[in-house]
Amino acid sequence: MGKHHSEDEEIEFEANFSDKEETAIRTRLISLQTKIREVNVPVIVLLCGVNGSGKNAALAIFRDWLDQRSVILRAYERHDVHQERIEYRRYWRDTPINGKTGVYVSSWYSDPLVYRAYDKINDDGLYELLDNCNDFEKTLADSGVIFCKLWFHKDKNEQEAFLRALDEDPYEKWRVMDDDWKNCCLSDGFEEATRKLIRYTDKDYAPWFEIKEGTFTQRIRKALDIFCTHVERELDERLKFREKEEKKREEDKKSKKKKYEKPDFVKHINMDASISKEKYKEQLPYLRARLNALLMEARKRNKRVILAFEGPDASGKGGVISRLTSSLYVRDCDIFPISAPTQEEINHHYLWRFWRRLSEQKLLTVFDRSWYGRVLVERIEHFATEREWKQAYDEINRFEKQMVQGDNIVVKFLLYISKDEQLVRFKAREETSYKQWKIGSEDWRNREKWEQYDEAFDDMLKKTDTKYAPWFVVPDNNKKYGRIKTMKLLCRYLEKVLDFKTDKEIPPPDKEED
């Protein structure tokens, strides 16, 4: 079983272990799987290489010999070689939760490799795509994910013999795809691109292990031994690190708070800014039409718009979002009010729940609170350690960069009110029957930490305001002003990004004011 016989050669496409050896391997795998669940960290295994190199046989072992309740298996269709972007959304959505193992064939490395081997991109293009691979893995590894990347090598003669053997067997020829022969003909290009890929993406946090020599079964045996040894060692390291992190978390809770100083962003905004009721009624329909025209232009260019809103409780986010989204039909827009994560979301990387909400179908996606919770509430309430929330700034910048590379326009708004205005709004909510659901003990508790939130807002703006995903701070003591100002800022930014003006088709009612 698992062999093809011809006059001159014997081709294997499944591992052939003795009963004793199989028992030993299966026992070790199950024991390791139990430890992964106990330590409660995710493990990601990549199986890469040409057809017949052993990756599919290794995948079959992970499928058949492990408890499938704790394993996810994935293989992906390649993106079209002519398209300019690679979407990471599908990879993020498929990341394993804590305690589970994800095994991937045709991973995020397949597209860069094929593009380079087919000369669709040059070396600079290859390294640019591989930077995204490194960023993706670094973000996950920093959260505790264990990576084991296995590359199965096979020279051109071995590839040809393997494909020919399968092709001549009526029971096995279904395994051979047209691309397999094309890739075999370009084996020199693939080998060169593979060397560059491995060298560029072999990192301490996500190392490559190359399987080059031995019979088919020996290669599989070696790969399984590498996997077990590497993950066992990493699990031990995670346990040691976790003890240190817990001690640090307790120290952070007891640390003395710095004396409050008004943050820079507050010094530079006019909290008294306002607009008359008449001017508001005049500007709103104009800005609604203008925004609609810009969003339709974005659609023509196959772009989507993603908005993130942050701000103190009762800062008017809901009212602003309501006016913004009224410029579109409901079918074109998704609005996600973000609250505390579910248990499933807690078991994933904190960015997972946002990646899974991104849609290719919706023109506009709006987050009422967002991934910035990591550096706001999680920082202040010590749900994240100091190391975790400090590294989150870079993680978020990479996340937003990948969204922009996926043809999304990302814009972020901080709606800010004074502490006195918040008190007025809190009391109004308590006294208005249909608004009482908006106020609770948690809101009052957060209010006591106003200064800490100010400091966190300031750090957030300084560390994540980028050219590709800018922040706009909007004073919102006057709700009508905040709504109009936010819509104006969004329209101006979309005009800039799209290089598209709406003045001729939608003339302003009068000269716009800031």
C-alpha positions as a printed Julia matrix, in Angstrom:
514×3 Matrix{Float64}:
   0.0    0.0     0.0
   1.23   3.52   -0.79
   3.64   2.36   -3.52
   3.66   2.37   -7.3
   5.72  -0.27   -9.03
   7.31   0.0   -12.49
  10.12  -1.88  -14.18
  12.86   0.43  -12.94
  11.54   2.15   -9.86
   9.35   1.97   -6.81
   7.56   5.18   -5.89
   6.14   5.83   -2.41
   3.45   8.38   -1.69
   2.51   7.26    1.83
   4.76   6.62    4.81
   5.29   2.92    5.57
   6.16   2.44    9.25
   6.47  -0.85   11.1
   3.74  -1.57   13.63
   6.15  -0.91   16.5
   7.32   2.38   15.02
   3.78   3.53   14.26
   2.73   2.85   17.85
   5.66   4.87   19.2
   4.99   7.82   16.89
   1.26   7.87   17.55
   1.8    7.7    21.31
   4.21  10.62   21.18
   1.86  12.71   19.03
  -1.14  12.15   21.3
   0.95  12.88   24.39
   2.13  16.12   22.81
  -1.4   17.06   21.81
  -2.5   16.6    25.42
   0.29  18.89   26.62
  -0.67  21.54   24.04
  -4.19  21.56   25.48
  -2.88  21.73   29.05
  -0.52  24.62   28.36
  -3.37  26.18   26.35
  -1.45  27.78   23.51
  -2.07  27.56   19.75
   0.35  25.67   17.5
   0.71  26.32   13.76
   2.38  23.75   11.51
   3.23  24.58    7.89
   3.82  21.74    5.42
   5.45  23.14    2.3
   7.13  21.72   -0.78
   6.31  20.31   -4.21
   3.83  17.52   -4.83
   5.37  14.19   -3.87
   7.86  15.68   -1.45
   6.05  14.29    1.58
   3.93  17.22    2.7
   0.63  15.54    1.8
   1.66  12.29    3.49
   2.57  14.27    6.61
  -0.81  16.0     6.43
  -2.52  12.61    6.3
  -0.76  11.58    9.52
  -1.85  14.75   11.32
  -5.37  14.08   10.05
  -5.52  10.39   10.95
  -3.37  10.06   14.07
  -4.38  13.11   16.11
  -7.6   13.83   17.96
  -9.42  15.89   15.35
 -11.38  17.79   17.98
  -8.2   19.77   18.63
  -6.9   20.07   15.07
  -7.79  22.23   12.09
  -6.53  21.29    8.62
  -6.4   23.86    5.84
  -5.27  24.0     2.21
  -5.92  27.11    0.14
  -6.54  27.94   -3.48
  -3.9   30.3    -4.76
  -4.75  33.89   -5.53
  -4.68  34.72   -9.22
  -1.1   35.44  -10.3
  -2.23  38.62  -12.03
  -3.78  40.28   -9.0
  -1.71  42.72   -7.02
  -2.76  41.9    -3.47
  -2.82  38.91   -1.18
  -5.64  38.9     1.34
  -4.62  37.78    4.84
  -8.2   37.74    6.06
  -8.64  34.07    5.21
  -5.46  33.13    7.09
  -6.45  35.14   10.16
  -9.9   33.59   10.24
  -8.39  30.11   10.24
  -5.9   30.62   13.07
  -6.33  28.0    15.83
  -7.62  28.88   19.27
  -5.63  28.25   22.44
  -4.94  24.55   22.95
  -5.47  23.6    19.31
  -3.13  22.82   16.42
  -3.54  24.25   12.93
  -1.92  22.31   10.07
  -1.62  24.17    6.77
  -0.74  23.09    3.24
  -0.54  25.8     0.56
  -0.1   28.5     3.17
   0.65  32.22    2.93
   3.98  31.31    1.32
   2.48  29.67   -1.78
   1.54  32.85   -3.61
   4.88  34.68   -3.21
   6.74  31.53   -4.27
   4.63  30.92   -7.38
   4.67  34.59   -8.4
   8.47  34.66   -8.26
   8.99  31.3    -9.97
   6.71  32.39  -12.82
   8.52  35.78  -13.02
   5.34  37.68  -12.2
   7.38  39.63   -9.65
  11.09  40.35   -9.2
  13.14  39.81   -6.04
  12.04  43.15   -4.58
   8.43  42.14   -5.1
   9.13  38.79   -3.48
  10.67  40.36   -0.39
   7.8   42.83   -0.1
   5.31  39.94    0.02
   7.53  38.04    2.44
   7.61  41.07    4.74
   3.87  40.55    5.13
   4.47  36.88    5.96
   6.99  37.88    8.62
   4.62  40.5    10.04
   1.75  38.02   10.2
   3.84  35.41   12.01
   5.48  37.94   14.33
   2.09  39.24   15.45
   0.87  35.73   16.23
   4.14  34.59   17.82
   4.18  37.61   20.13
   0.82  36.47   21.48
   2.18  32.99   22.24
   1.57  30.99   19.05
   4.16  28.25   18.45
   5.28  27.92   14.82
   6.82  24.83   13.24
   7.5   25.38    9.53
   8.55  22.31    7.54
   9.84  22.44    3.97
  10.04  19.16    2.08
  12.57  19.27   -0.77
  12.55  17.1    -3.89
  14.78  17.47   -6.97
  13.45  17.66  -10.52
  14.18  14.02  -11.41
  12.37  12.79   -8.31
   9.43  15.06   -9.08
   9.14  13.79  -12.65
   9.35  10.15  -11.57
   6.72  10.69   -8.91
   4.29  12.5   -11.21
   4.8    9.97  -14.0
   4.14   7.08  -11.61
   0.9    8.64  -10.44
  -0.15   9.58  -13.95
   0.24   6.01  -15.16
  -1.78   4.54  -12.3
  -5.54   4.68  -13.02
  -6.26   4.66   -9.28
  -3.86   7.48   -8.4
  -3.74   9.81  -11.42
  -6.43  12.0    -9.84
  -3.71  13.28   -7.52
  -1.89  15.02  -10.41
  -2.98  18.55  -11.3
  -2.03  20.51  -14.41
  -0.04  22.93  -12.26
   2.13  20.07  -10.98
   3.67  19.48  -14.4
   4.01  23.2   -15.08
   5.76  23.7   -11.76
   8.01  20.72  -12.41
   9.17  22.31  -15.67
  10.06  25.44  -13.71
  11.82  23.56  -10.93
  15.02  25.62  -11.21
  13.05  28.81  -10.69
  11.17  27.28   -7.79
  14.36  26.08   -6.13
  15.98  29.5    -6.37
  12.87  31.26   -5.07
  12.57  28.7    -2.27
  16.13  29.35   -1.09
  15.45  33.09   -0.94
  12.11  32.57    0.77
  13.49  30.33    3.5
  16.5   32.55    4.14
  14.31  35.67    4.41
  11.59  34.21    6.65
  13.58  31.9     8.94
  13.05  33.64   12.28
  13.6   32.67   15.9
   9.88  33.08   16.52
   8.92  31.08   13.38
  11.81  28.83   12.27
  12.08  26.73    9.12
  13.1   23.07    9.24
  14.2   21.61    5.92
  13.65  17.95    5.0
  16.14  17.17    2.23
  17.43  13.6     2.37
  16.32  10.02    2.86
  13.61   7.77    1.54
  10.03   8.96    1.51
   9.26   7.26    4.82
  12.49   8.53    6.39
  11.53  12.09    5.47
   8.15  11.75    7.11
   9.74  10.23   10.21
  12.22  13.09   10.41
   9.49  15.71    9.98
   7.39  14.22   12.77
  10.39  14.01   15.09
  11.26  17.66   14.38
   7.68  18.71   15.05
   7.46  16.88   18.38
  10.89  17.95   19.63
  10.44  21.6    18.67
   6.94  21.97   20.1
   7.85  20.13   23.33
  10.73  22.53   23.9
   8.61  25.59   23.09
   5.85  24.5    25.46
   8.35  24.29   28.3
   9.55  27.81   27.46
   5.97  29.12   27.41
   5.36  27.8    30.92
   8.46  29.54   32.27
   7.57  32.78   30.5
   3.98  32.66   31.75
   5.14  32.61   35.38
   7.23  35.74   34.82
   4.35  37.48   33.04
   1.94  36.8    35.9
   4.36  38.28   38.43
   4.8   41.34   36.22
   1.02  41.75   35.88
   0.64  41.87   39.67
   3.46  44.41   39.94
   1.77  46.6    37.31
  -1.46  46.66   39.32
   0.41  47.86   42.43
   2.61  50.43   40.68
   2.11  54.09   41.57
   0.36  56.26   39.0
   2.15  59.26   37.5
   1.0   62.79   38.26
  -1.61  63.8    35.68
  -0.61  66.24   32.96
  -2.99  67.39   30.27
  -2.05  65.34   27.16
  -0.89  66.99   23.96
  -3.96  66.13   21.93
  -6.26  67.93   24.4
  -4.12  71.07   24.26
  -4.61  71.36   20.5
  -8.38  71.02   20.13
 -11.06  73.64   20.66
 -13.56  72.12   23.05
 -15.84  75.16   22.65
 -16.36  74.58   18.91
 -20.04  74.61   17.96
 -22.46  75.02   15.07
 -25.91  76.56   14.92
 -29.01  74.44   14.43
 -29.69  76.21   11.11
 -26.18  75.62    9.79
 -26.39  71.98   10.86
 -29.62  71.44    8.93
 -28.03  73.07    5.89
 -24.77  71.12    5.99
 -26.05  67.62    6.81
 -27.87  66.79    3.52
 -25.01  68.3     1.51
 -22.38  66.23    3.32
 -24.54  63.13    3.09
 -24.74  63.5    -0.71
 -21.04  64.3    -0.95
 -20.09  61.26    1.1
 -22.36  59.03   -0.97
 -20.68  60.21   -4.19
 -17.24  59.5    -2.75
 -18.24  56.05   -1.54
 -19.68  55.22   -4.97
 -16.39  56.3    -6.53
 -14.54  54.02   -4.11
 -16.76  51.15   -5.21
 -15.95  51.8    -8.89
 -12.28  51.37   -7.97
 -12.95  48.15   -6.04
 -12.07  49.79   -2.77
 -13.81  49.47    0.58
 -13.88  51.94    3.45
 -13.26  50.95    7.08
 -13.92  53.41    9.9
 -12.93  53.03   13.55
 -14.39  55.21   16.31
 -12.99  55.65   19.8
 -13.69  58.08   22.6
 -14.86  58.39   26.2
 -18.26  57.01   27.18
 -21.08  59.29   25.96
 -18.79  61.06   23.48
 -21.38  60.81   20.69
 -19.99  57.95   18.63
 -23.41  56.44   17.96
 -24.88  59.73   16.75
 -21.98  60.39   14.39
 -22.11  56.86   13.01
 -25.85  57.15   12.44
 -25.41  60.32   10.34
 -22.49  58.88    8.39
 -24.19  55.64    7.49
 -27.39  57.41    6.43
 -25.5   58.27    3.23
 -25.76  54.62    2.12
 -28.34  51.9     1.77
 -28.28  49.46    4.68
 -27.18  46.62    2.36
 -23.92  48.46    1.64
 -22.87  48.94    5.24
 -21.91  46.93    8.31
 -21.84  48.5    11.78
 -20.14  46.62   14.61
 -20.58  47.92   18.18
 -17.69  46.27   20.0
 -18.15  45.12   23.58
 -16.27  42.68   25.81
 -14.94  39.65   23.87
 -16.69  36.29   24.02
 -14.86  33.24   25.35
 -14.19  32.09   21.79
 -12.68  35.49   20.98
 -10.56  35.43   24.14
  -9.15  32.09   23.02
  -7.92  33.69   19.79
  -5.49  36.52   19.14
  -7.2   39.81   20.01
  -7.18  40.91   16.34
  -8.98  37.75   15.19
 -12.45  39.05   16.01
 -11.86  42.1    13.83
 -10.39  40.24   10.87
 -13.4   37.94   10.78
 -15.76  40.93   10.62
 -14.15  42.43    7.52
 -16.27  41.85    4.45
 -15.5   41.92    0.73
 -19.17  42.58    0.0
 -19.76  45.65    2.17
 -18.66  49.02    0.84
 -18.48  50.57    4.31
 -17.58  48.85    7.59
 -17.86  50.85   10.81
 -16.48  49.85   14.21
 -18.05  51.56   17.23
 -14.99  50.93   19.41
 -12.33  48.81   17.84
  -9.05  46.91   18.08
  -7.73  49.9    20.06
  -9.35  48.39   23.12
  -6.05  46.54   23.5
  -4.24  49.8    24.31
  -7.17  51.44   26.1
  -9.44  49.36   28.35
  -7.17  46.28   28.36
  -4.23  48.47   29.35
  -6.09  50.33   32.07
  -7.9   47.32   33.54
  -4.75  45.14   33.34
  -6.42  42.6    31.07
  -3.21  42.86   29.03
   0.28  42.96   30.53
   2.48  45.98   29.96
   4.48  43.98   27.41
   1.3   42.99   25.57
  -0.24  46.43   25.23
   3.07  48.09   24.39
   3.77  45.66   21.56
   0.17  46.11   20.37
   0.97  49.49   18.78
   3.21  47.84   16.2
   0.77  44.95   15.78
  -2.08  47.35   15.09
   0.0   49.35   12.61
   0.77  46.13   10.74
  -2.89  45.11   10.88
  -4.02  48.41    9.38
  -1.29  48.32    6.76
  -2.47  44.88    5.63
  -6.04  46.17    5.43
  -4.9   49.05    3.21
  -2.87  46.66    1.05
  -6.1   44.7     0.6
  -7.68  47.74   -1.14
  -9.32  49.14    1.97
  -9.32  52.8     2.95
  -8.87  52.99    6.74
  -9.82  56.12    8.69
  -9.97  56.52   12.49
 -11.78  59.09   14.62
 -11.34  59.96   18.28
 -14.45  61.81   19.44
 -13.53  63.73   22.57
 -15.62  65.5    25.2
 -14.75  67.24   28.46
 -15.25  65.53   31.78
 -17.91  68.11   32.7
 -19.84  67.45   29.49
 -19.69  63.71   30.13
 -21.31  64.25   33.54
 -24.13  66.25   31.93
 -24.76  63.45   29.42
 -24.61  60.72   32.05
 -27.27  62.48   34.13
 -29.42  63.03   31.04
 -29.25  59.33   30.28
 -30.32  58.43   33.79
 -33.28  60.81   33.58
 -34.46  59.8    30.09
 -36.4   56.53   30.05
 -35.4   55.47   26.54
 -31.73  56.24   27.21
 -31.32  54.53   30.56
 -29.98  51.38   28.89
 -26.96  53.43   27.82
 -25.73  54.06   31.37
 -24.51  51.59   33.98
 -22.11  51.14   36.87
 -19.24  50.4    34.48
 -19.61  53.84   32.88
 -19.28  55.55   36.26
 -16.31  53.34   37.12
 -14.59  54.25   33.85
 -15.21  57.93   34.58
 -13.08  57.62   37.72
 -10.19  56.64   35.45
 -10.5   59.66   33.15
  -6.88  60.69   33.52
  -5.63  57.2    32.73
  -7.76  57.13   29.59
  -6.43  60.55   28.57
  -2.88  59.22   28.82
  -3.83  56.08   26.87
  -5.56  58.15   24.15
  -2.46  60.31   23.83
  -0.12  57.33   23.46
  -2.51  55.75   20.96
  -2.55  58.85   18.75
   1.22  59.3    18.86
   2.06  55.68   18.08
  -0.61  54.73   15.52
  -1.31  57.88   13.49
   0.07  56.81   10.1
  -0.17  58.13    6.54
  -2.04  55.03    5.43
  -4.46  54.95    8.41
  -4.71  58.42    9.96
  -6.35  59.58   13.15
  -8.67  62.6    13.31
  -9.53  64.09   16.71
 -12.96  65.71   16.82
 -14.17  67.87   19.74
 -17.75  66.78   20.46
 -18.98  68.86   23.38
 -21.45  70.18   20.81
 -22.97  67.08   19.22
 -24.08  68.79   16.02
 -20.61  70.22   15.5
 -19.02  66.8    16.06
 -21.25  65.16   13.47
 -20.65  67.78   10.79
 -16.92  68.0    11.5
 -16.47  64.22   11.29
 -18.33  64.04    7.96
 -16.25  66.91    6.54
 -12.98  65.31    7.62
 -13.99  61.97    6.12
 -15.06  63.56    2.83
 -11.81  65.51    2.54
  -9.73  62.44    3.24
 -11.61  60.33    0.69
 -11.21  63.1    -1.89
  -7.48  63.08   -1.25
  -7.09  59.29   -1.42
  -9.31  58.88   -4.47
  -8.16  62.13   -6.13
 -11.79  62.83   -6.85
 -13.8   66.04   -6.32
 -17.56  66.3    -5.9
 -17.9   70.11   -6.19
 -19.37  70.21   -9.71
 -22.05  67.59   -9.19
 -22.77  68.51   -5.57
 -22.14  72.24   -5.02
 -21.84  73.28   -1.37
 -24.65  75.42    0.05
 -22.06  78.09    0.84
 -18.35  78.35    1.55
 -17.36  75.52    3.89
 -16.14  76.4     7.34
 -13.75  74.32    9.39
